[in-house]
Tab-separated table of C-alpha atoms and ligand atoms in Angstrom:
chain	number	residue	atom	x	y	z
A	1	UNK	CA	113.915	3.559	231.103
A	2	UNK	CA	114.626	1.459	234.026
A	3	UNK	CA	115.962	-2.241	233.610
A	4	UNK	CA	114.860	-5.564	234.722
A	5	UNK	CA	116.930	-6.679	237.684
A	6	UNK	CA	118.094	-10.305	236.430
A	7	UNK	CA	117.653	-11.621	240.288
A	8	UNK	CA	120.258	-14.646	240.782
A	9	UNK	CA	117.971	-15.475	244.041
A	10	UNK	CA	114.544	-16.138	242.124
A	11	UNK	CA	116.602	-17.521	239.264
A	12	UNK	CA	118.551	-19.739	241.733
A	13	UNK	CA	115.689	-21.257	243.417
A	14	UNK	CA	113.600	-21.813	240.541
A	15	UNK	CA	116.137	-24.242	239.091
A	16	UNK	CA	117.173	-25.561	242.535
A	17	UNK	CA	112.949	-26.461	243.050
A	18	UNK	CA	113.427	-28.025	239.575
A	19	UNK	CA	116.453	-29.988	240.340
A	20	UNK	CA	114.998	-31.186	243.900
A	21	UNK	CA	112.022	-32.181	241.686
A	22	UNK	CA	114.641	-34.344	239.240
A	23	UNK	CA	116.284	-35.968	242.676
A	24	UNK	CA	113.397	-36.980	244.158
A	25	UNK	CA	112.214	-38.577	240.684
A	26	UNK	CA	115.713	-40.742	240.592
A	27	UNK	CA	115.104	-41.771	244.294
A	28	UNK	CA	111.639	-43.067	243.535
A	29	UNK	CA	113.108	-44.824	240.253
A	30	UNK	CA	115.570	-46.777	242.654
A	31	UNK	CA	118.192	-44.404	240.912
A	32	UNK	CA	121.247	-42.707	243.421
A	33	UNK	CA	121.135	-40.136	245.199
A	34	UNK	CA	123.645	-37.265	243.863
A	35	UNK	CA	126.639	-37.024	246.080
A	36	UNK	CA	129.155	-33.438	245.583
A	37	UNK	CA	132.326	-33.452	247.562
A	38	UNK	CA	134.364	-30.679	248.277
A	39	UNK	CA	138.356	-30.607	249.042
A	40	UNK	CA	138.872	-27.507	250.748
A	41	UNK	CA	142.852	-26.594	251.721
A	42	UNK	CA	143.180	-23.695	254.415
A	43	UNK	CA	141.151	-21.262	256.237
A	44	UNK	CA	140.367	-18.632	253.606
A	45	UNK	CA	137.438	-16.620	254.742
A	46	UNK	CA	135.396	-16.438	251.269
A	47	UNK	CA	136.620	-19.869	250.507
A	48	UNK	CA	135.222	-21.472	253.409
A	49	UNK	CA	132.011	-19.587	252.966
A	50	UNK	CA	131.591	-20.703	249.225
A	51	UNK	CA	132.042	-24.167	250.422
A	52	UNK	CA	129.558	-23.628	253.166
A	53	UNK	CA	126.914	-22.604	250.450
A	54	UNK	CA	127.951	-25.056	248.092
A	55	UNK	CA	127.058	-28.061	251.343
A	56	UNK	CA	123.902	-26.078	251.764
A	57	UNK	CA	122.774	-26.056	248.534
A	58	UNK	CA	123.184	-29.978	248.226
A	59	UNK	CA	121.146	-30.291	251.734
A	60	UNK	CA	117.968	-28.105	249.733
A	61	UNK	CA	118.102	-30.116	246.208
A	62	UNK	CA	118.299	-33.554	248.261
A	63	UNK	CA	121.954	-34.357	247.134
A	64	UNK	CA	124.601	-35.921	249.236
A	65	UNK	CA	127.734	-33.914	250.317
A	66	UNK	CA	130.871	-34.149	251.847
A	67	UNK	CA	133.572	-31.570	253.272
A	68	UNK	CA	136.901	-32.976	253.296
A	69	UNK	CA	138.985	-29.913	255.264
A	70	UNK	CA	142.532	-30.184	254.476
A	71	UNK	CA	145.091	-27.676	256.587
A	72	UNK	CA	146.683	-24.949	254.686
A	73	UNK	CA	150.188	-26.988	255.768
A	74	UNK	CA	148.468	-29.873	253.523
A	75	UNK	CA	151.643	-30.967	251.206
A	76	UNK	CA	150.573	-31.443	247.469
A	77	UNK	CA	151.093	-35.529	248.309
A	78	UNK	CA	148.244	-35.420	251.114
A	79	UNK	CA	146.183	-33.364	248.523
A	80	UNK	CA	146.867	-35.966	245.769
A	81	UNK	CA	145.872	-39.106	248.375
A	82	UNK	CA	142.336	-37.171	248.558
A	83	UNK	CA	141.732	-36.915	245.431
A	84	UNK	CA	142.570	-40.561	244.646
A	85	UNK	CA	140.009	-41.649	247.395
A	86	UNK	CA	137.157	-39.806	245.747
A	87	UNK	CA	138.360	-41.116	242.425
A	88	UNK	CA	137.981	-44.648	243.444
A	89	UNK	CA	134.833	-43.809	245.539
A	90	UNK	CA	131.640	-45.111	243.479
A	91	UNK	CA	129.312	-43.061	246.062
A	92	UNK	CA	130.702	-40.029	245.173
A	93	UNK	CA	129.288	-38.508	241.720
A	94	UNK	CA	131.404	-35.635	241.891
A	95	UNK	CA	133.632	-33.344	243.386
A	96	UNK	CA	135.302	-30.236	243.297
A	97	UNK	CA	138.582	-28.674	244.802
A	98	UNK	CA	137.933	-25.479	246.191
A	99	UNK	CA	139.752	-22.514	244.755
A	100	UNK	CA	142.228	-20.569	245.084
A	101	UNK	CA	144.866	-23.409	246.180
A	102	UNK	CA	147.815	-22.099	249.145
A	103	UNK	CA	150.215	-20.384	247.533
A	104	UNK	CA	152.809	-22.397	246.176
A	105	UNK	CA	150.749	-25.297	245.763
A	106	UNK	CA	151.076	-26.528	241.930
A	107	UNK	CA	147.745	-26.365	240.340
A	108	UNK	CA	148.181	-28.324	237.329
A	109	UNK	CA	149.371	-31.741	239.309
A	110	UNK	CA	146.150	-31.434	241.361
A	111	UNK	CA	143.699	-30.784	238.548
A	112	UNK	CA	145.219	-33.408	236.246
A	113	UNK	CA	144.453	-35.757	238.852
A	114	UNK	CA	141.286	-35.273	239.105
A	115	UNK	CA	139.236	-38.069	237.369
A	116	UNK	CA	137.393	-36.284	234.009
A	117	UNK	CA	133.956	-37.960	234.932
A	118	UNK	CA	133.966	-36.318	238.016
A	119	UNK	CA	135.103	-32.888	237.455
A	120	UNK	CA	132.248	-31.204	238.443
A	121	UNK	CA	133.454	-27.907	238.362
A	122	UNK	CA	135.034	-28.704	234.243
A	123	UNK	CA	138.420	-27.246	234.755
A	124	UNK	CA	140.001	-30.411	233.503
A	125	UNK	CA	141.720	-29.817	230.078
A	126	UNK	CA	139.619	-32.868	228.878
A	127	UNK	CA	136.539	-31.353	229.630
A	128	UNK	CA	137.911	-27.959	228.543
A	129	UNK	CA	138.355	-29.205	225.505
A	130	UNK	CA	135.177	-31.073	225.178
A	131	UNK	CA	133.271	-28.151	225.918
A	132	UNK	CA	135.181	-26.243	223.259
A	133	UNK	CA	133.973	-29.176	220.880
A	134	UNK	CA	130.349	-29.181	221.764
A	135	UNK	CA	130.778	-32.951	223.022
A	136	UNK	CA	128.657	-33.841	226.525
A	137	UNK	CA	130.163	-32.630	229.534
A	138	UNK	CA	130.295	-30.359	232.845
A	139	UNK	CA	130.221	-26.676	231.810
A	140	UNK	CA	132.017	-24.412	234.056
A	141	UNK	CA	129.475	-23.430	236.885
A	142	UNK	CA	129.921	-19.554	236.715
A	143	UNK	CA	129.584	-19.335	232.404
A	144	UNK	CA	127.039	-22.099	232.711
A	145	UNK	CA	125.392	-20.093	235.647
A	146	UNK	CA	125.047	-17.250	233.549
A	147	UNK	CA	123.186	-19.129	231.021
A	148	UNK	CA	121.016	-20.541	233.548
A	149	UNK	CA	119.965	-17.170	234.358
A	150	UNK	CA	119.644	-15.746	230.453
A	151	UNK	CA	117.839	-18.776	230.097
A	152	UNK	CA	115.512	-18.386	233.257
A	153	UNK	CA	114.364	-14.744	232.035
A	154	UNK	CA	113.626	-16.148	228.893
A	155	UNK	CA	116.427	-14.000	227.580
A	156	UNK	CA	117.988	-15.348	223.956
A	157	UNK	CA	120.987	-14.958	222.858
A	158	UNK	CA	120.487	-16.314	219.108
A	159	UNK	CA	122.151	-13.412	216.884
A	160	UNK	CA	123.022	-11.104	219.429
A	161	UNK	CA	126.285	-9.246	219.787
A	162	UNK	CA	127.613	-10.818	223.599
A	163	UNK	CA	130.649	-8.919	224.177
A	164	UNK	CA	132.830	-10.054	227.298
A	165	UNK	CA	135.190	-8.227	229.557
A	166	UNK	CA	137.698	-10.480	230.874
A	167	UNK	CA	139.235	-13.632	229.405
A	168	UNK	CA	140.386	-15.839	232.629
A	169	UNK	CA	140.183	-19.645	232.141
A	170	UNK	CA	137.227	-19.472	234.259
A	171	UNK	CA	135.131	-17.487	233.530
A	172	UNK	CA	135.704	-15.087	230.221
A	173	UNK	CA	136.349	-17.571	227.852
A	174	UNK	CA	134.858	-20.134	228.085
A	175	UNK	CA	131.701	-17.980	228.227
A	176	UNK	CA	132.639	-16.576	224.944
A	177	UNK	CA	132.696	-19.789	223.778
A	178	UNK	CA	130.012	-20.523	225.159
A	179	UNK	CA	128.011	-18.036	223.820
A	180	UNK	CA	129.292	-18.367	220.400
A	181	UNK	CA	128.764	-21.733	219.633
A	182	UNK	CA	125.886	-23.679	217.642
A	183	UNK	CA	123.621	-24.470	220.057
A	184	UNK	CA	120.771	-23.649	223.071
A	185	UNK	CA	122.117	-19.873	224.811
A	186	UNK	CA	124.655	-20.186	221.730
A	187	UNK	CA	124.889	-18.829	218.030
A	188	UNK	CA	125.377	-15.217	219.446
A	189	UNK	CA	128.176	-13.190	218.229
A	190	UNK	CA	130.676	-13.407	220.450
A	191	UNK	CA	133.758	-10.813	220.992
A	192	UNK	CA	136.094	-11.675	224.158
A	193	UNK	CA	137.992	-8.507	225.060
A	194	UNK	CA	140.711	-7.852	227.648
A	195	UNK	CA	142.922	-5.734	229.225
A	196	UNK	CA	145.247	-5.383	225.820
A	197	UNK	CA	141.580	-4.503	223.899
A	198	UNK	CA	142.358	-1.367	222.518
A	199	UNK	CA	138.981	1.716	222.854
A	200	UNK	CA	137.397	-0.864	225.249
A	201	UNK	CA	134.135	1.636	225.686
A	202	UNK	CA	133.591	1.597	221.452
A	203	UNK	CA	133.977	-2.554	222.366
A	204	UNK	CA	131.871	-2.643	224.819
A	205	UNK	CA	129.153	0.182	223.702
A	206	UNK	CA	128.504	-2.715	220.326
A	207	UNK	CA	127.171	-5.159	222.985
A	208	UNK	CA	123.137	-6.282	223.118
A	209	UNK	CA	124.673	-8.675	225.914
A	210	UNK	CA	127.581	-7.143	227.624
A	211	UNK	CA	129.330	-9.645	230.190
A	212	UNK	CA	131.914	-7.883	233.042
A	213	UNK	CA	134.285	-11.007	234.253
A	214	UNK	CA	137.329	-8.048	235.309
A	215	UNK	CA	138.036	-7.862	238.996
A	216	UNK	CA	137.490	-4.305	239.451
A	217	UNK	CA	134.657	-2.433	241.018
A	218	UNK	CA	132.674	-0.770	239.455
A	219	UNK	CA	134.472	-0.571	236.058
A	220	UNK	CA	131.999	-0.623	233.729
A	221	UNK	CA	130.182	2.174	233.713
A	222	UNK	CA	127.079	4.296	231.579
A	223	UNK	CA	129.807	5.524	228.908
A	224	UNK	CA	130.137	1.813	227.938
A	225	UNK	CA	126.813	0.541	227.857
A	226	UNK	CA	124.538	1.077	224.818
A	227	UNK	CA	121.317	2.031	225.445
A	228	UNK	CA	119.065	-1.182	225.775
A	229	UNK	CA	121.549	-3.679	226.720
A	230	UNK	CA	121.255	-6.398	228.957
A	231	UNK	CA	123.859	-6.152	231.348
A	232	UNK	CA	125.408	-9.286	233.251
A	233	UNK	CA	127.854	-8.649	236.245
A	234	UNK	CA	130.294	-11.548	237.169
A	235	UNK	CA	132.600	-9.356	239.428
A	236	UNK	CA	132.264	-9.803	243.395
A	237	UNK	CA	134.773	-7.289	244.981
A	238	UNK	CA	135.194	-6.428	248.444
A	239	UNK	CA	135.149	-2.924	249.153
A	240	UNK	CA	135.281	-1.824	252.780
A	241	UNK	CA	133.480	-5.266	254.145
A	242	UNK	CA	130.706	-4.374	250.941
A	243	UNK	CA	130.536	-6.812	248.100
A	244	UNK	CA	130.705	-5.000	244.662
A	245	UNK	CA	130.149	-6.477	241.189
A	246	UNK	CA	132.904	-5.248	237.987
A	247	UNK	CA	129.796	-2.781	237.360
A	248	UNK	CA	128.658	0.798	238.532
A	249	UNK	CA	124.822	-0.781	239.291
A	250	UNK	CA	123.172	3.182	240.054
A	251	UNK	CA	124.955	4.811	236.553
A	252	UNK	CA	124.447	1.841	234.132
A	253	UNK	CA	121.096	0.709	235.753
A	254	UNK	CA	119.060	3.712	233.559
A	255	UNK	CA	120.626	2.920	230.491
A	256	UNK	CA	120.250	-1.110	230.118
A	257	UNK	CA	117.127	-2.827	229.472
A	258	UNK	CA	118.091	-5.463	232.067
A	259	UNK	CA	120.990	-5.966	234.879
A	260	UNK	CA	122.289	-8.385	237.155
A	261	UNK	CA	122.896	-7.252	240.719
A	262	UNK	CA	125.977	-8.054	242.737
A	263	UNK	CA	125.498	-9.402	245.469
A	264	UNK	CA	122.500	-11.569	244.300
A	265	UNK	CA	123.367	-12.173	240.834
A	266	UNK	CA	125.723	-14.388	239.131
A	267	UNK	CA	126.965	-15.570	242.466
A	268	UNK	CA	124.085	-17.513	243.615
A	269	UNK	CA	123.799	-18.769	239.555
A	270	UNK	CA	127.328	-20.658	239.679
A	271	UNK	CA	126.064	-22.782	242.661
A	272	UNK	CA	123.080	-23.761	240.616
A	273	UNK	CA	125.443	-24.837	237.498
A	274	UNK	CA	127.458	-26.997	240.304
A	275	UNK	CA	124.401	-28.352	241.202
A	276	UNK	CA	123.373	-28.993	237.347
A	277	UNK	CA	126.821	-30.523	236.939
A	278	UNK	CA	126.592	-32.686	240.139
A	279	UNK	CA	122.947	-34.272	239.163
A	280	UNK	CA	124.633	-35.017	235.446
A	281	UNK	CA	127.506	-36.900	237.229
A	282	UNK	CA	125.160	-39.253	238.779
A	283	UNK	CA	124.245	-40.323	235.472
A	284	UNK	CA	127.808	-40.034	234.111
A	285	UNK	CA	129.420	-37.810	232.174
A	286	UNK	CA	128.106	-38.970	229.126
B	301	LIG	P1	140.962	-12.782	236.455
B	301	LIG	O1	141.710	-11.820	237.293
B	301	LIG	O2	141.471	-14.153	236.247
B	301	LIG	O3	140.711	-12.147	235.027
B	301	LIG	C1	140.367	-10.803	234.870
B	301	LIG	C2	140.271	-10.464	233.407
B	301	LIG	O4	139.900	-9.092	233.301
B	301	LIG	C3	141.574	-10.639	232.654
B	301	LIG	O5	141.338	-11.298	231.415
B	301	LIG	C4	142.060	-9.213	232.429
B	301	LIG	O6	142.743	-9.031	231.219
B	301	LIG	C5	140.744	-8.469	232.368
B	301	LIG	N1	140.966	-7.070	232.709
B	301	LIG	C6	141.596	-6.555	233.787
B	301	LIG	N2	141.653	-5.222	233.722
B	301	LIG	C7	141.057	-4.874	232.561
B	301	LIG	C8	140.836	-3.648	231.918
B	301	LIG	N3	141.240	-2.482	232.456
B	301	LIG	N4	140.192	-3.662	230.738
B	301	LIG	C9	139.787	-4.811	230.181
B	301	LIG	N5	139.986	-6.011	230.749
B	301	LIG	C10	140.610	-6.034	231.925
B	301	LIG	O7	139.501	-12.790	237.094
B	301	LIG	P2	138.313	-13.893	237.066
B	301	LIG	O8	137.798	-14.067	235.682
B	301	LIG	O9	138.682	-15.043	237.880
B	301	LIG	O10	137.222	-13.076	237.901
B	301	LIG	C11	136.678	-11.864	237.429
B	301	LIG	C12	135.714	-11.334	238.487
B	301	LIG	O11	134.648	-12.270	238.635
B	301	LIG	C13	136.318	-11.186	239.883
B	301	LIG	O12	135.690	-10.081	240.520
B	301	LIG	C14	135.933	-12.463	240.592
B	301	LIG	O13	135.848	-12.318	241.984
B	301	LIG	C15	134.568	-12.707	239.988
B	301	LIG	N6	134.144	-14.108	239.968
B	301	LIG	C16	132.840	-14.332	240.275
B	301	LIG	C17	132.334	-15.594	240.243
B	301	LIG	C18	130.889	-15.762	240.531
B	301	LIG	O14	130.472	-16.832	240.928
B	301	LIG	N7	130.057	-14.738	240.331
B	301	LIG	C19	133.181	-16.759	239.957
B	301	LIG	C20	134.523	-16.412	239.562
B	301	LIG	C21	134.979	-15.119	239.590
B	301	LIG	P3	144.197	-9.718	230.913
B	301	LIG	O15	143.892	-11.158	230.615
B	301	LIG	O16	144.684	-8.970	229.734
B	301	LIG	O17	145.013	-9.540	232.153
């Protein structure tokens, strides 16, 4: 058996033509046009090239965008003023400020300040704890990304068993709960597992859906896949200048039904749920 590849670039630009469709439709209704900002702090390599995508992407759906480039000397007060200014700035339907902050730089203070309704990226405890709730809101882009692509293959996830490797804030749980709840790419059965998950492989080797969210290359490999899963690799790790997803591609690859590929995968997926979250601000929240 060889597995689908779950391709985040054909997924990716079949929901960007979709949302470019959706923008022009609101600019012909006299509607506005969607307008992302980004606060990036420093000169981080990756982050300034996932800021550089995010911009592009907004320039291909039709949205507006804006880079505000803070230096990585920026004090948390000069950080704060930003924020403020897109808070009280009615063109702006979202924003988002670009992780990981300098070291030392208190994350909380910055994203309690950000304004709920335009929390694009839905790491704001309200919206947290809306999404937990099932009440409207921004899903976090990379969970939300990966049901963008489940949903794009026309995979469902409606009594499966999803089980998840990796529990950060970002990414592992919330897509557990994601998963598990009543609802469109919900009602699976959802089992979060972690570094403390005792027999991980007998976990892991349960899962139809199995998610890797870990940080490690190439971790999960054929002795923890089932025969017939579908596969879905959140990890980017750089190895020697190579980018490397949280799974062994080659040795799982023959035993899934369907994988995601790193790079090429989930990546390009949590732009698209950005993008999904930016067109939604426009409207508001809700
Ligand atoms: P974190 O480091 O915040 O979390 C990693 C999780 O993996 C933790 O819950 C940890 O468990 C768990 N873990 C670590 N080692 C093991 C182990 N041996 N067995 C089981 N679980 C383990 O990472 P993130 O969630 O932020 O990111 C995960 C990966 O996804 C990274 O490679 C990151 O680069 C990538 N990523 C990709 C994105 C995309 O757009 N595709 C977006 C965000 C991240 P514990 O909690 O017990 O420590």
């Amino acid at each position: 058996m060889m597995a689908q590849i779950l391709s985040g670039k054909v997924a990716a630009a079949a929901w960007k033509d979709k949302i470019k469709e959706q923008v022009s439709a609101r600019i012909s209704e006299g509607k506005s046009q969607p307008h992302l900002a980004a606060i990036l702090i420093g000169n981080d390599p990756a982050s300034s090239a996932y800021v550089r995508g995010k911009v592009r992407d907004c320039d291909e759906v039709g949205f507006q965008s804006t880079l505000i480039h803070l230096p990585e000397t920026a004090s948390v007060e000069e950080v704060l003023a930003e924020i403020a200014k897109l808070n009280n700035n009615p063109s702006v339907s979202g924003y988002i400020v670009q992780l990981p902050l300098p070291k030392g730089m208190d994350d909380t203070r910055i994203l309690l300040a950000i304004d709920p309704e335009k929390d694009v990226d839905g790491f704001h405890p309200e919206n947290v704890g809306r999404m937990a709730l099932g009440l409207p809101t921004y899903l976090p882009a990379t969970p939300f990304g990966v049901l963008l692509l489940l949903e794009h293959y026309q995979i469902s996830t409606e009594g499966k068993h999803a089980v998840i490797v990796g529990r950060s804030h970002i990414v592992g749980s919330p897509m557990s709960i994601l998963l598990g709840r009543n609802g469109k790419l919900g009602n699976a059965t959802a089992t979060l597992t972690h570094s403390k998950t005792p027999n991980l492989a007998e976990m892991t080797r349960q899962a139809d859906i199995l998610i890797a969210a870990i940080g490690k290359p190439g971790f999960i490999n054929a002795s923890h896949v089932k025969p017939g899963a579908i596969v879905i690799d959140v990890g980017i790790n750089r190895v020697e200048e190579k980018l490397v997803g949280d799974v062994d591609f080659e040795g799982v690859m023959p035993f899934a039904s369907a994988i995601s590929p790193v790079p090429g995968g989930v990546g390009l997926m949590t732009r698209v749920g950005l993008l999904m979250n930016t067109l939604r601000a426009a409207d508001g929240r809700g």
